[in-house]
Structure formats: C-alpha cells, structure tokens
C-alpha cells in the first residue's frame, strides 16, 4: 500500500533543545488554537457559497465526476497521438503544478527519448517568462503543423501568457492557415477575460477551433493543479483518477479535528510554532529526488503567495450563513515564512553549509523516497560503495543530513513517501494545500488571494495603457512613482 509518513521528531525540544525545538507543553497549549482554526476552516469548507466566494473550492477537486474526467482523458489521448509536440503556455499556478507533475510522474529526459513517451507528443513549457530567447528557439525548430497548443490562464489577462500566446497563435496561423485554431485548447475562466472572449470569437468563425476547458469557479491558480493540470496529465497518458484517488485518501487522513492526529495540521502547526516562538522565518524545502524538484518550486509558490501577506483578515458572516472576508486595512501584519527550494543531494554541496552553520533562523523540510523504480547498483569490485544501490546511498545522505542538522540544533522534519506514484503525488499535493490553508487560518490572513502579485501586474497594465484599469489603481501608481536618483547609480 503506497504511503506517506510525516516524521517530526527533529522539530521537538527533545531532539534539538528548548531554544530551537517545540516542547511537549507548547504543543499541548496549542490545542485550543488549533481546534479553533480547524472549526473555522471546516465551517468555510462545508458551506458551498463560502467555498466559491473565498476560493476554497480546491478542496472538492479530488471528488470530480468520472464522466468529466473521461472526456479530458480522451482529449489528452487525441492530442498526444495526433501531434508530435505540445506547447503548454502559462505562468505561476497555470504552470508550476504541470511542471511538477511531469517531473514527478514521468521519467527524466521525457522529450529526448521516444521510448519514454510511448509514442506520445513531446511537451514544452512556455509563457512562463518574458525572455524571448527560449520562445524563439522553439518556434524556429518546431513543425507548426505537428504542434498543438494548450494555453492556460485563469484570468485570461496575464501579460506573460498573453504575449507568448499572441506570438504562437500568429505562428500557427501563418503556417497552418485558417484552420489553425483547431490546434489550440484554451483553459480559462468560463465567463470572463480576454482569452475567453477570443474563444467565443474564434468559435463563431470555426466551431472546431479554440476548444475550451473551463477552470472551475472558486479555485485559485496555485491550488488548481487537480483542475487545470488534468489535461496535461492526460496528454502524458497518466490516469487522472489515480492522482485524484490519492488526493482524496489524503483528505480523509487529514480530516481529524485533533491536530496531533492530523498530519497536514500538525505540519502547519509545528512550522507556525517554530516561526512565532523560535523565530524560524525561513522554510527550506528539500526533496531527496530529482523527480520532486519542481514539486519543491510548486510548494514554494503555494506557501509564499498564500501566506506572505501585509494585512490580517476581517471575517463577516452574512445573512445566509456564508462568509465574506476583507483585508483589515488598519491591521498591517506583514507575515509569512520565506520559502527556499533546494534539493538533496545536490544542494548538500551548497545551501546545506548555511543550513547547518549559518543563522539558526530556518526549518528544513526533507522528502525521502523509500523505493525507486529503476535503482542502480555501483559495480566497483571493492571499496565502500561496492554493491550499494543509489537508493540506499540517497537514504543514507538524507539520514546524514538529519544528523548534521540535529547536532547543530536545527529544526527539521521529513516526509517519507513509499514511492513517487500518481496516488502518492496526488496525496502530497493535497497534504500541502491543506497545510497551507491551515497555516493561513493560524496567521488569520486570506491565504487565497494575491494582492502582492496583482500589484506588479497592475503596474504593467497601467504602463501598457490597458483599457478598463480602475482609476484607484492608476491614481496610486501616479502618487507613488519610482524614484531614480543618478547619484545612487554607479
Ligand atoms: O496563484 C495564482 O493565482 C497566480 O500564481 C496565478 O496562477 C498566476 O498569476 C497566473 O494567473 P493566470 O492563470 O490568471 O494567468
């Protein structure tokens, strides 16, 4: 039975001392706070209106209709077997989950070796930066007639995705002709945004073009891999149900009101206590496998964008019993742990020096994988490595990392996965989504908005003279221009 275990021994005072570790008493004293957070989160999650309004519908994604999943699976097969290449365009939540899935669930060098893809299309990610170089290389080298484009943007407005999509759509049109739109699927908000508008317009001209999958209402970008990422899973030939079943099993495991028995709550609570009581402001996230490298990037986005907030949250209960949240402009808090993605064993030769001997201001979360599908044995006839499997050496390196951290009283914990499979990966994603939502409760912030990200987007929209930008945004930008004094530029 594939499994995920959370080992938090090294977060505790019994292993790393009272100055840096959480004591049994501190944990016990926390139960009231944890129960209050649980009750509030559950009351929001059990109210469909609140879930939709506040963007917590992600918690329902493990339980999607089988018939809908089947349609996505079929579309994925159609694309994968009829085209040589898929260009997946998107940024942030519309990109990182997909990249993480591909690395976790498919072998490395997926695009390089046809045997690894079982005759399916290669997949390239674009639209996640405004650097023109990678896009140019792709468009100069891909055969447009054999390339399918999946453009993902919830808002349908994001500059990076939009700019790249304009170029790619034109490239298709120039080379394929008027039916170019049949090589495009758009995943975007069902009603709003300029991408949705384009879908409507193109479908009027050619009903077979610009097929569209809707993003579910009430699911924010970074919480949406189990929605917007499904087509990508299907293109790779992964059974989406396996991932969803793993997520549902984790949701079940993490349903206890008692935070000491709920792995996701306990993870969040320990990190919160380390942050607030022991001043551990940095969260190093270090899987000991290449396959979870991008999952580390995904989690870092989830944590930073969800919990890095300037204002606390004001909760209002409306007449129908649902909740509305607003920012408490009078109570600036400026909270949130700073995530740092790393990877074992590569970064044991870089960031680990700082983890062990630098400022004791961080926690380290490691992920250990117990078994690898194709393990390799060192053939050397004698010597200390002789006959050892890489999996064994990796496990030893992870144990050694724990030892070095504990010796120096550095808080750390380990998530042990029996294997990286669609089910365990789906479970891992749900674990972190719930832990992040719970951490948001403990911080009393809105973990499901991202005004800090919107602010840079708005500045660009203002400078690009985007129609419809609110007056308030324009005025704020005019009131606070960037100041550049030449004497401070050498
Ligand atoms: O989590 C989020 O909301 C963001 O990271 C978005 O996913 C990101 O900004 C991209 O937005 P969109 O999907 O609207 O293009």
GROMACS .gro file of C-alpha atoms and ligand atoms in nm:
model
  505
    1UNK     CA    1   0.000   0.000   0.000
    2UNK     CA    2   0.169   0.329  -0.110
    3UNK     CA    3   0.204   0.562   0.181
    4UNK     CA    4   0.321   0.900   0.309
    5UNK     CA    5   0.455   0.944   0.663
    6UNK     CA    6   0.538   1.266   0.847
    7UNK     CA    7   0.832   1.237   1.087
    8UNK     CA    8   0.856   1.543   1.312
    9UNK     CA    9   1.100   1.415   1.578
   10UNK     CA   10   1.358   1.678   1.490
   11UNK     CA   11   1.118   1.970   1.530
   12UNK     CA   12   1.090   1.887   1.901
   13UNK     CA   13   1.285   2.014   2.201
   14UNK     CA   14   1.358   1.651   2.299
   15UNK     CA   15   1.592   1.626   1.997
   16UNK     CA   16   1.719   1.981   1.939
   17UNK     CA   17   1.675   2.156   2.274
   18UNK     CA   18   1.417   2.403   2.407
   19UNK     CA   19   1.568   2.714   2.249
   20UNK     CA   20   1.500   2.591   1.895
   21UNK     CA   21   1.265   2.297   1.933
   22UNK     CA   22   0.896   2.282   2.028
   23UNK     CA   23   0.829   2.142   2.375
   24UNK     CA   24   0.551   1.895   2.463
   25UNK     CA   25   0.393   2.172   2.676
   26UNK     CA   26   0.396   2.418   2.386
   27UNK     CA   27   0.225   2.157   2.170
   28UNK     CA   28  -0.037   2.083   2.436
   29UNK     CA   29  -0.104   2.453   2.490
   30UNK     CA   30  -0.160   2.491   2.119
   31UNK     CA   31  -0.456   2.251   2.100
   32UNK     CA   32  -0.715   2.523   2.170
   33UNK     CA   33  -0.580   2.748   1.891
   34UNK     CA   34  -0.560   2.453   1.653
   35UNK     CA   35  -0.916   2.345   1.729
   36UNK     CA   36  -1.045   2.698   1.669
   37UNK     CA   37  -0.863   2.711   1.334
   38UNK     CA   38  -0.999   2.367   1.240
   39UNK     CA   39  -1.358   2.466   1.326
   40UNK     CA   40  -1.339   2.781   1.121
   41UNK     CA   41  -1.175   2.615   0.820
   42UNK     CA   42  -1.430   2.331   0.829
   43UNK     CA   43  -1.723   2.570   0.854
   44UNK     CA   44  -1.600   2.755   0.543
   45UNK     CA   45  -1.528   2.431   0.358
   46UNK     CA   46  -1.871   2.287   0.435
   47UNK     CA   47  -2.055   2.595   0.306
   48UNK     CA   48  -2.069   2.587  -0.078
   49UNK     CA   49  -2.130   2.963  -0.105
   50UNK     CA   50  -1.830   3.044   0.115
   51UNK     CA   51  -1.616   2.794  -0.071
   52UNK     CA   52  -1.693   2.956  -0.404
   53UNK     CA   53  -1.669   3.315  -0.287
   54UNK     CA   54  -1.346   3.268  -0.094
   55UNK     CA   55  -1.167   3.039  -0.343
   56UNK     CA   56  -1.167   2.721  -0.135
   57UNK     CA   57  -1.332   2.502  -0.397
   58UNK     CA   58  -0.994   2.327  -0.447
   59UNK     CA   59  -1.085   2.108  -0.150
   60UNK     CA   60  -1.357   1.947  -0.368
   61UNK     CA   61  -1.127   1.868  -0.662
   62UNK     CA   62  -1.047   1.511  -0.550
   63UNK     CA   63  -1.416   1.427  -0.593
   64UNK     CA   64  -1.477   1.525  -0.957
   65UNK     CA   65  -1.730   1.349  -1.183
   66UNK     CA   66  -1.585   1.043  -1.356
   67UNK     CA   67  -1.762   1.129  -1.683
   68UNK     CA   68  -1.588   1.471  -1.692
   69UNK     CA   69  -1.252   1.314  -1.623
   70UNK     CA   70  -1.313   1.063  -1.905
   71UNK     CA   71  -1.369   1.349  -2.154
   72UNK     CA   72  -1.041   1.510  -2.051
   73UNK     CA   73  -0.862   1.177  -2.073
   74UNK     CA   74  -0.993   1.123  -2.429
   75UNK     CA   75  -0.894   1.473  -2.538
   76UNK     CA   76  -0.547   1.415  -2.393
   77UNK     CA   77  -0.507   1.094  -2.594
   78UNK     CA   78  -0.630   1.265  -2.910
   79UNK     CA   79  -0.371   1.542  -2.875
   80UNK     CA   80  -0.088   1.312  -2.766
   81UNK     CA   81  -0.122   1.070  -3.058
   82UNK     CA   82  -0.203   1.319  -3.337
   83UNK     CA   83   0.076   1.568  -3.276
   84UNK     CA   84   0.450   1.545  -3.222
   85UNK     CA   85   0.470   1.840  -2.984
   86UNK     CA   86   0.255   2.014  -2.727
   87UNK     CA   87   0.328   2.371  -2.628
   88UNK     CA   88   0.186   2.436  -2.281
   89UNK     CA   89   0.158   2.809  -2.213
   90UNK     CA   90   0.101   2.951  -1.865
   91UNK     CA   91   0.271   3.103  -1.561
   92UNK     CA   92   0.250   3.074  -1.180
   93UNK     CA   93  -0.038   2.849  -1.083
   94UNK     CA   94  -0.103   2.785  -1.452
   95UNK     CA   95   0.244   2.633  -1.494
   96UNK     CA   96   0.419   2.512  -1.180
   97UNK     CA   97   0.178   2.228  -1.098
   98UNK     CA   98   0.207   2.090  -1.452
   99UNK     CA   99   0.586   2.106  -1.448
  100UNK     CA  100   0.587   1.936  -1.108
  101UNK     CA  101   0.354   1.661  -1.234
  102UNK     CA  102   0.565   1.589  -1.538
  103UNK     CA  103   0.887   1.559  -1.339
  104UNK     CA  104   0.726   1.351  -1.065
  105UNK     CA  105   0.526   1.109  -1.277
  106UNK     CA  106   0.724   1.070  -1.597
  107UNK     CA  107   1.089   0.973  -1.638
  108UNK     CA  108   1.356   1.241  -1.679
  109UNK     CA  109   1.454   1.327  -2.037
  110UNK     CA  110   1.091   1.272  -2.141
  111UNK     CA  111   1.125   1.480  -2.456
  112UNK     CA  112   1.461   1.336  -2.555
  113UNK     CA  113   1.370   0.967  -2.582
  114UNK     CA  114   1.066   0.842  -2.776
  115UNK     CA  115   1.062   0.512  -2.582
  116UNK     CA  116   0.990   0.702  -2.260
  117UNK     CA  117   0.682   0.864  -2.413
  118UNK     CA  118   0.513   0.552  -2.558
  119UNK     CA  119   0.463   0.733  -2.890
  120UNK     CA  120   0.305   1.037  -2.723
  121UNK     CA  121   0.384   1.401  -2.803
  122UNK     CA  122   0.677   1.588  -2.653
  123UNK     CA  123   0.575   1.864  -2.411
  124UNK     CA  124   0.736   2.209  -2.392
  125UNK     CA  125   0.650   2.477  -2.136
  126UNK     CA  126   0.643   2.838  -2.249
  127UNK     CA  127   0.470   3.162  -2.149
  128UNK     CA  128   0.626   3.146  -1.802
  129UNK     CA  129   0.867   3.432  -1.869
  130UNK     CA  130   0.904   3.732  -2.096
  131UNK     CA  131   1.253   3.629  -2.206
  132UNK     CA  132   1.220   3.598  -2.585
  133UNK     CA  133   1.509   3.353  -2.631
  134UNK     CA  134   1.350   3.015  -2.546
  135UNK     CA  135   1.034   3.101  -2.739
  136UNK     CA  136   1.239   3.192  -3.047
  137UNK     CA  137   1.432   2.867  -3.033
  138UNK     CA  138   1.111   2.665  -3.014
  139UNK     CA  139   0.929   2.844  -3.293
  140UNK     CA  140   1.232   2.822  -3.520
  141UNK     CA  141   1.264   2.448  -3.467
  142UNK     CA  142   0.915   2.304  -3.415
  143UNK     CA  143   0.699   2.195  -3.705
  144UNK     CA  144   0.386   2.410  -3.670
  145UNK     CA  145   0.164   2.153  -3.843
  146UNK     CA  146   0.267   1.893  -3.585
  147UNK     CA  147   0.240   2.118  -3.280
  148UNK     CA  148  -0.064   2.150  -3.051
  149UNK     CA  149  -0.102   2.448  -2.818
  150UNK     CA  150  -0.262   2.440  -2.472
  151UNK     CA  151  -0.293   2.792  -2.331
  152UNK     CA  152  -0.380   2.818  -1.962
  153UNK     CA  153  -0.474   3.141  -1.788
  154UNK     CA  154  -0.747   3.172  -1.528
  155UNK     CA  155  -0.781   3.546  -1.573
  156UNK     CA  156  -0.704   3.529  -1.944
  157UNK     CA  157  -0.513   3.854  -1.899
  158UNK     CA  158  -0.169   3.773  -1.761
  159UNK     CA  159   0.093   3.956  -1.965
  160UNK     CA  160   0.347   3.673  -2.000
  161UNK     CA  161   0.096   3.413  -2.118
  162UNK     CA  162  -0.094   3.659  -2.333
  163UNK     CA  163   0.213   3.793  -2.513
  164UNK     CA  164   0.351   3.447  -2.582
  165UNK     CA  165   0.011   3.316  -2.691
  166UNK     CA  166  -0.029   3.604  -2.940
  167UNK     CA  167   0.306   3.513  -3.097
  168UNK     CA  168   0.236   3.139  -3.101
  169UNK     CA  169  -0.117   3.180  -3.242
  170UNK     CA  170   0.018   3.402  -3.519
  171UNK     CA  171   0.293   3.150  -3.593
  172UNK     CA  172   0.030   2.876  -3.626
  173UNK     CA  173  -0.194   3.095  -3.841
  174UNK     CA  174   0.091   3.190  -4.076
  175UNK     CA  175   0.198   2.830  -4.125
  176UNK     CA  176  -0.120   2.626  -4.093
  177UNK     CA  177  -0.375   2.865  -4.241
  178UNK     CA  178  -0.734   2.939  -4.145
  179UNK     CA  179  -0.787   2.613  -3.951
  180UNK     CA  180  -0.501   2.693  -3.713
  181UNK     CA  181  -0.743   2.725  -3.419
  182UNK     CA  182  -0.812   2.350  -3.432
  183UNK     CA  183  -0.464   2.307  -3.288
  184UNK     CA  184  -0.547   2.513  -2.979
  185UNK     CA  185  -0.718   2.434  -2.649
  186UNK     CA  186  -0.774   2.720  -2.404
  187UNK     CA  187  -0.816   2.657  -2.032
  188UNK     CA  188  -0.956   2.974  -1.878
  189UNK     CA  189  -1.235   3.128  -1.672
  190UNK     CA  190  -1.573   3.009  -1.805
  191UNK     CA  191  -1.711   3.361  -1.839
  192UNK     CA  192  -1.459   3.644  -1.811
  193UNK     CA  193  -1.127   3.762  -1.954
  194UNK     CA  194  -0.991   3.837  -2.298
  195UNK     CA  195  -0.886   3.476  -2.360
  196UNK     CA  196  -1.246   3.361  -2.307
  197UNK     CA  197  -1.361   3.639  -2.539
  198UNK     CA  198  -1.115   3.520  -2.804
  199UNK     CA  199  -1.251   3.166  -2.767
  200UNK     CA  200  -1.605   3.295  -2.834
  201UNK     CA  201  -1.494   3.496  -3.139
  202UNK     CA  202  -1.286   3.216  -3.293
  203UNK     CA  203  -1.556   2.954  -3.236
  204UNK     CA  204  -1.804   3.172  -3.423
  205UNK     CA  205  -1.569   3.166  -3.724
  206UNK     CA  206  -1.483   2.795  -3.695
  207UNK     CA  207  -1.674   2.585  -3.438
  208UNK     CA  208  -1.399   2.323  -3.435
  209UNK     CA  209  -1.135   2.572  -3.329
  210UNK     CA  210  -1.027   2.700  -2.988
  211UNK     CA  211  -1.179   2.417  -2.789
  212UNK     CA  212  -1.202   2.526  -2.430
  213UNK     CA  213  -1.196   2.360  -2.091
  214UNK     CA  214  -1.337   2.573  -1.812
  215UNK     CA  215  -1.147   2.643  -1.497
  216UNK     CA  216  -1.371   2.575  -1.203
  217UNK     CA  217  -1.511   2.873  -1.017
  218UNK     CA  218  -1.363   2.926  -0.674
  219UNK     CA  219  -1.027   2.758  -0.743
  220UNK     CA  220  -0.728   2.991  -0.731
  221UNK     CA  221  -0.432   2.939  -0.967
  222UNK     CA  222  -0.185   2.782  -0.725
  223UNK     CA  223  -0.449   2.547  -0.582
  224UNK     CA  224  -0.568   2.434  -0.924
  225UNK     CA  225  -0.334   2.157  -1.043
  226UNK     CA  226  -0.611   1.899  -0.996
  227UNK     CA  227  -0.832   2.108  -1.225
  228UNK     CA  228  -0.627   2.287  -1.491
  229UNK     CA  229  -0.349   2.029  -1.481
  230UNK     CA  230  -0.571   1.732  -1.572
  231UNK     CA  231  -0.543   1.771  -1.949
  232UNK     CA  232  -0.166   1.777  -1.921
  233UNK     CA  233  -0.176   1.454  -1.713
  234UNK     CA  234  -0.399   1.300  -1.980
  235UNK     CA  235  -0.162   1.405  -2.261
  236UNK     CA  236   0.117   1.222  -2.077
  237UNK     CA  237  -0.106   0.913  -2.052
  238UNK     CA  238  -0.147   0.932  -1.674
  239UNK     CA  239  -0.480   0.817  -1.536
  240UNK     CA  240  -0.613   1.132  -1.367
  241UNK     CA  241  -0.827   0.917  -1.139
  242UNK     CA  242  -0.516   0.770  -0.975
  243UNK     CA  243  -0.396   1.118  -0.879
  244UNK     CA  244  -0.742   1.220  -0.753
  245UNK     CA  245  -0.784   0.899  -0.552
  246UNK     CA  246  -0.451   0.970  -0.380
  247UNK     CA  247  -0.563   1.325  -0.302
  248UNK     CA  248  -0.897   1.200  -0.167
  249UNK     CA  249  -0.721   0.944   0.054
  250UNK     CA  250  -0.503   1.223   0.195
  251UNK     CA  251  -0.809   1.445   0.250
  252UNK     CA  252  -0.958   1.159   0.450
  253UNK     CA  253  -0.639   1.110   0.654
  254UNK     CA  254  -0.632   1.482   0.728
  255UNK     CA  255  -0.991   1.516   0.848
  256UNK     CA  256  -0.933   1.477   1.222
  257UNK     CA  257  -1.017   1.777   1.440
  258UNK     CA  258  -0.731   1.679   1.671
  259UNK     CA  259  -0.425   1.845   1.519
  260UNK     CA  260  -0.195   1.589   1.679
  261UNK     CA  261  -0.364   1.319   1.471
  262UNK     CA  262  -0.393   1.521   1.151
  263UNK     CA  263  -0.063   1.522   0.953
  264UNK     CA  264  -0.137   1.836   0.747
  265UNK     CA  265  -0.248   2.036   1.052
  266UNK     CA  266   0.047   1.911   1.255
  267UNK     CA  267   0.292   2.009   0.981
  268UNK     CA  268   0.144   2.361   0.965
  269UNK     CA  269   0.122   2.393   1.344
  270UNK     CA  270   0.485   2.294   1.400
  271UNK     CA  271   0.605   2.533   1.129
  272UNK     CA  272   0.387   2.809   1.276
  273UNK     CA  273   0.518   2.750   1.629
  274UNK     CA  274   0.878   2.740   1.504
  275UNK     CA  275   0.811   3.070   1.324
  276UNK     CA  276   0.634   3.251   1.603
  277UNK     CA  277   0.806   3.109   1.913
  278UNK     CA  278   1.154   3.020   1.786
  279UNK     CA  279   1.194   3.285   1.516
  280UNK     CA  280   1.236   3.040   1.225
  281UNK     CA  281   1.137   3.264   0.936
  282UNK     CA  282   1.286   3.068   0.650
  283UNK     CA  283   1.144   2.744   0.517
  284UNK     CA  284   1.394   2.532   0.325
  285UNK     CA  285   1.218   2.263   0.126
  286UNK     CA  286   1.446   1.982   0.017
  287UNK     CA  287   1.326   1.667  -0.158
  288UNK     CA  288   1.590   1.397  -0.195
  289UNK     CA  289   1.497   1.309  -0.551
  290UNK     CA  290   1.519   1.481  -0.888
  291UNK     CA  291   1.158   1.381  -0.952
  292UNK     CA  292   1.026   1.624  -0.686
  293UNK     CA  293   1.249   1.919  -0.773
  294UNK     CA  294   0.965   2.107  -0.941
  295UNK     CA  295   0.723   1.999  -0.669
  296UNK     CA  296   0.952   2.199  -0.438
  297UNK     CA  297   0.905   2.503  -0.666
  298UNK     CA  298   0.529   2.442  -0.667
  299UNK     CA  299   0.517   2.429  -0.284
  300UNK     CA  300   0.735   2.740  -0.252
  301UNK     CA  301   0.487   2.929  -0.469
  302UNK     CA  302   0.194   2.790  -0.269
  303UNK     CA  303   0.345   2.895   0.063
  304UNK     CA  304   0.478   3.235  -0.045
  305UNK     CA  305   0.175   3.351  -0.239
  306UNK     CA  306  -0.075   3.218   0.014
  307UNK     CA  307   0.078   3.321   0.346
  308UNK     CA  308   0.303   3.617   0.261
  309UNK     CA  309   0.050   3.888   0.346
  310UNK     CA  310   0.052   4.251   0.455
  311UNK     CA  311  -0.290   4.264   0.621
  312UNK     CA  312  -0.489   4.043   0.853
  313UNK     CA  313  -0.834   3.925   0.757
  314UNK     CA  314  -1.173   4.059   0.866
  315UNK     CA  315  -1.445   3.791   0.864
  316UNK     CA  316  -1.809   3.883   0.816
  317UNK     CA  317  -2.089   3.626   0.845
  318UNK     CA  318  -2.370   3.713   0.603
  319UNK     CA  319  -2.742   3.650   0.649
  320UNK     CA  320  -2.732   3.322   0.457
  321UNK     CA  321  -2.461   3.194   0.693
  322UNK     CA  322  -2.182   3.218   0.436
  323UNK     CA  323  -1.870   3.425   0.499
  324UNK     CA  324  -1.716   3.725   0.326
  325UNK     CA  325  -1.356   3.820   0.402
  326UNK     CA  326  -1.191   4.156   0.360
  327UNK     CA  327  -0.848   4.296   0.432
  328UNK     CA  328  -0.823   4.472   0.764
  329UNK     CA  329  -0.650   4.783   0.630
  330UNK     CA  330  -0.596   4.908   0.984
  331UNK     CA  331  -0.402   4.599   1.088
  332UNK     CA  332  -0.089   4.558   0.880
  333UNK     CA  333   0.087   4.240   0.993
  334UNK     CA  334   0.344   4.160   0.722
  335UNK     CA  335   0.361   3.787   0.789
  336UNK     CA  336   0.471   3.472   0.612
  337UNK     CA  337   0.767   3.236   0.619
  338UNK     CA  338   1.009   3.273   0.328
  339UNK     CA  339   1.035   2.950   0.128
  340UNK     CA  340   1.361   2.838  -0.028
  341UNK     CA  341   1.356   2.545  -0.271
  342UNK     CA  342   1.653   2.309  -0.254
  343UNK     CA  343   1.731   1.952  -0.348
  344UNK     CA  344   1.919   1.665  -0.197
  345UNK     CA  345   2.184   1.562  -0.255
  346UNK     CA  346   2.284   1.841  -0.500
  347UNK     CA  347   2.236   2.125  -0.250
  348UNK     CA  348   2.420   1.944   0.029
  349UNK     CA  349   2.716   2.092  -0.152
  350UNK     CA  350   2.579   2.446  -0.138
  351UNK     CA  351   2.292   2.571   0.081
  352UNK     CA  352   2.345   2.294   0.338
  353UNK     CA  353   2.652   2.473   0.479
  354UNK     CA  354   2.425   2.763   0.572
  355UNK     CA  355   2.150   2.530   0.698
  356UNK     CA  356   2.393   2.367   0.942
  357UNK     CA  357   2.617   2.657   1.050
  358UNK     CA  358   2.456   2.981   0.933
  359UNK     CA  359   2.190   3.170   1.126
  360UNK     CA  360   1.954   2.935   1.309
  361UNK     CA  361   1.655   3.107   1.151
  362UNK     CA  362   1.507   2.829   0.939
  363UNK     CA  363   1.336   2.494   0.933
  364UNK     CA  364   1.431   2.229   0.678
  365UNK     CA  365   1.161   2.001   0.536
  366UNK     CA  366   1.302   1.697   0.360
  367UNK     CA  367   1.124   1.444   0.144
  368UNK     CA  368   1.263   1.093   0.137
  369UNK     CA  369   1.154   0.835  -0.120
  370UNK     CA  370   1.174   0.477   0.007
  371UNK     CA  371   1.185   0.298  -0.327
  372UNK     CA  372   1.289   0.387  -0.681
  373UNK     CA  373   1.151   0.206  -0.986
  374UNK     CA  374   1.483   0.157  -1.162
  375UNK     CA  375   1.751   0.155  -0.896
  376UNK     CA  376   2.114   0.126  -0.999
  377UNK     CA  377   2.393  -0.068  -0.825
  378UNK     CA  378   2.752   0.052  -0.801
  379UNK     CA  379   2.960  -0.219  -0.969
  380UNK     CA  380   3.305  -0.137  -0.823
  381UNK     CA  381   3.460  -0.469  -0.713
  382UNK     CA  382   3.573  -0.337  -0.375
  383UNK     CA  383   3.560  -0.018  -0.180
  384UNK     CA  384   3.291   0.138   0.036
  385UNK     CA  385   3.046   0.193  -0.250
  386UNK     CA  386   3.075  -0.159  -0.387
  387UNK     CA  387   2.738  -0.328  -0.436
  388UNK     CA  388   2.546  -0.034  -0.293
  389UNK     CA  389   2.227   0.081  -0.463
  390UNK     CA  390   2.182   0.455  -0.535
  391UNK     CA  391   1.853   0.445  -0.342
  392UNK     CA  392   2.044   0.320  -0.035
  393UNK     CA  393   2.307   0.594  -0.073
  394UNK     CA  394   2.039   0.859  -0.114
  395UNK     CA  395   1.862   0.738   0.202
  396UNK     CA  396   2.195   0.746   0.384
  397UNK     CA  397   2.264   1.101   0.263
  398UNK     CA  398   1.922   1.209   0.388
  399UNK     CA  399   1.986   1.044   0.727
  400UNK     CA  400   2.328   1.213   0.740
  401UNK     CA  401   2.163   1.549   0.665
  402UNK     CA  402   1.921   1.499   0.956
  403UNK     CA  403   2.213   1.405   1.182
  404UNK     CA  404   2.416   1.715   1.092
  405UNK     CA  405   2.115   1.941   1.143
  406UNK     CA  406   2.021   1.784   1.478
  407UNK     CA  407   2.380   1.802   1.602
  408UNK     CA  408   2.359   2.178   1.548
  409UNK     CA  409   2.008   2.210   1.697
  410UNK     CA  410   1.847   2.295   1.364
  411UNK     CA  411   1.473   2.218   1.339
  412UNK     CA  412   1.389   1.981   1.055
  413UNK     CA  413   1.131   1.724   0.957
  414UNK     CA  414   1.096   1.451   0.697
  415UNK     CA  415   0.810   1.341   0.478
  416UNK     CA  416   0.871   0.981   0.375
  417UNK     CA  417   0.700   0.858   0.059
  418UNK     CA  418   0.697   0.485  -0.007
  419UNK     CA  419   0.731   0.571  -0.379
  420UNK     CA  420   0.655   0.858  -0.617
  421UNK     CA  421   0.339   0.743  -0.797
  422UNK     CA  422   0.026   0.924  -0.922
  423UNK     CA  423  -0.152   0.835  -0.597
  424UNK     CA  424   0.125   0.939  -0.356
  425UNK     CA  425   0.193   1.256  -0.556
  426UNK     CA  426  -0.176   1.350  -0.553
  427UNK     CA  427  -0.173   1.286  -0.177
  428UNK     CA  428   0.138   1.500  -0.130
  429UNK     CA  429  -0.022   1.791  -0.316
  430UNK     CA  430  -0.337   1.776  -0.108
  431UNK     CA  431  -0.132   1.749   0.213
  432UNK     CA  432   0.046   2.077   0.135
  433UNK     CA  433  -0.269   2.253   0.015
  434UNK     CA  434  -0.449   2.172   0.338
  435UNK     CA  435  -0.142   2.254   0.549
  436UNK     CA  436  -0.116   2.593   0.375
  437UNK     CA  437  -0.485   2.667   0.426
  438UNK     CA  438  -0.446   2.578   0.794
  439UNK     CA  439  -0.134   2.795   0.828
  440UNK     CA  440  -0.339   3.080   0.677
  441UNK     CA  441  -0.601   3.025   0.949
  442UNK     CA  442  -0.335   3.034   1.220
  443UNK     CA  443  -0.199   3.359   1.077
  444UNK     CA  444  -0.552   3.499   1.038
  445UNK     CA  445  -0.488   3.610   0.681
  446UNK     CA  446  -0.659   3.542   0.349
  447UNK     CA  447  -0.449   3.259   0.206
  448UNK     CA  448  -0.645   3.256  -0.120
  449UNK     CA  449  -0.579   3.597  -0.269
  450UNK     CA  450  -0.254   3.750  -0.402
  451UNK     CA  451  -0.268   4.132  -0.396
  452UNK     CA  452   0.112   4.147  -0.399
  453UNK     CA  453   0.121   3.963  -0.732
  454UNK     CA  454  -0.165   4.176  -0.867
  455UNK     CA  455   0.029   4.494  -0.785
  456UNK     CA  456   0.308   4.422  -1.034
  457UNK     CA  457   0.051   4.308  -1.291
  458UNK     CA  458  -0.141   4.633  -1.243
  459UNK     CA  459   0.170   4.849  -1.281
  460UNK     CA  460   0.242   4.679  -1.615
  461UNK     CA  461  -0.123   4.717  -1.726
  462UNK     CA  462  -0.104   5.088  -1.635
  463UNK     CA  463   0.217   5.141  -1.832
  464UNK     CA  464   0.076   4.941  -2.125
  465UNK     CA  465  -0.242   5.155  -2.110
  466UNK     CA  466  -0.476   4.861  -2.066
  467UNK     CA  467  -0.836   4.973  -2.111
  468UNK     CA  468  -1.064   4.936  -1.810
  469UNK     CA  469  -0.796   4.966  -1.542
  470UNK     CA  470  -0.956   5.114  -1.232
  471UNK     CA  471  -0.900   5.482  -1.151
  472UNK     CA  472  -0.789   5.394  -0.797
  473UNK     CA  473  -0.503   5.178  -0.932
  474UNK     CA  474  -0.395   5.450  -1.178
  475UNK     CA  475  -0.402   5.713  -0.905
  476UNK     CA  476  -0.197   5.501  -0.668
  477UNK     CA  477   0.070   5.449  -0.933
  478UNK     CA  478   0.077   5.821  -1.016
  479UNK     CA  479   0.104   5.907  -0.645
  480UNK     CA  480   0.399   5.675  -0.590
  481UNK     CA  481   0.628   5.697  -0.895
  482UNK     CA  482   0.956   5.505  -0.888
  483UNK     CA  483   1.235   5.749  -0.796
  484UNK     CA  484   1.577   5.713  -0.957
  485UNK     CA  485   1.850   5.950  -0.839
  486UNK     CA  486   2.156   5.930  -1.068
  487UNK     CA  487   2.389   5.978  -0.772
  488UNK     CA  488   2.284   5.636  -0.645
  489UNK     CA  489   2.364   5.462  -0.971
  490UNK     CA  490   2.729   5.385  -1.040
  491LIG     O1  491  -0.189   3.152  -0.779
  491LIG     C1  492  -0.219   3.244  -0.854
  491LIG     O2  493  -0.332   3.296  -0.856
  491LIG     C2  494  -0.116   3.301  -0.952
  491LIG     O3  495   0.008   3.239  -0.936
  491LIG     C3  496  -0.165   3.281  -1.095
  491LIG     O4  497  -0.179   3.143  -1.120
  491LIG     C4  498  -0.068   3.343  -1.196
  491LIG     O5  499  -0.051   3.479  -1.167
  491LIG     C5  500  -0.122   3.327  -1.338
  491LIG     O6  501  -0.250   3.381  -1.349
  491LIG     P1  502  -0.348   3.342  -1.465
  491LIG     O7  503  -0.377   3.196  -1.457
  491LIG     O8  504  -0.469   3.427  -1.443
  491LIG     O9  505  -0.279   3.377  -1.595
   0.00000   0.00000   0.00000
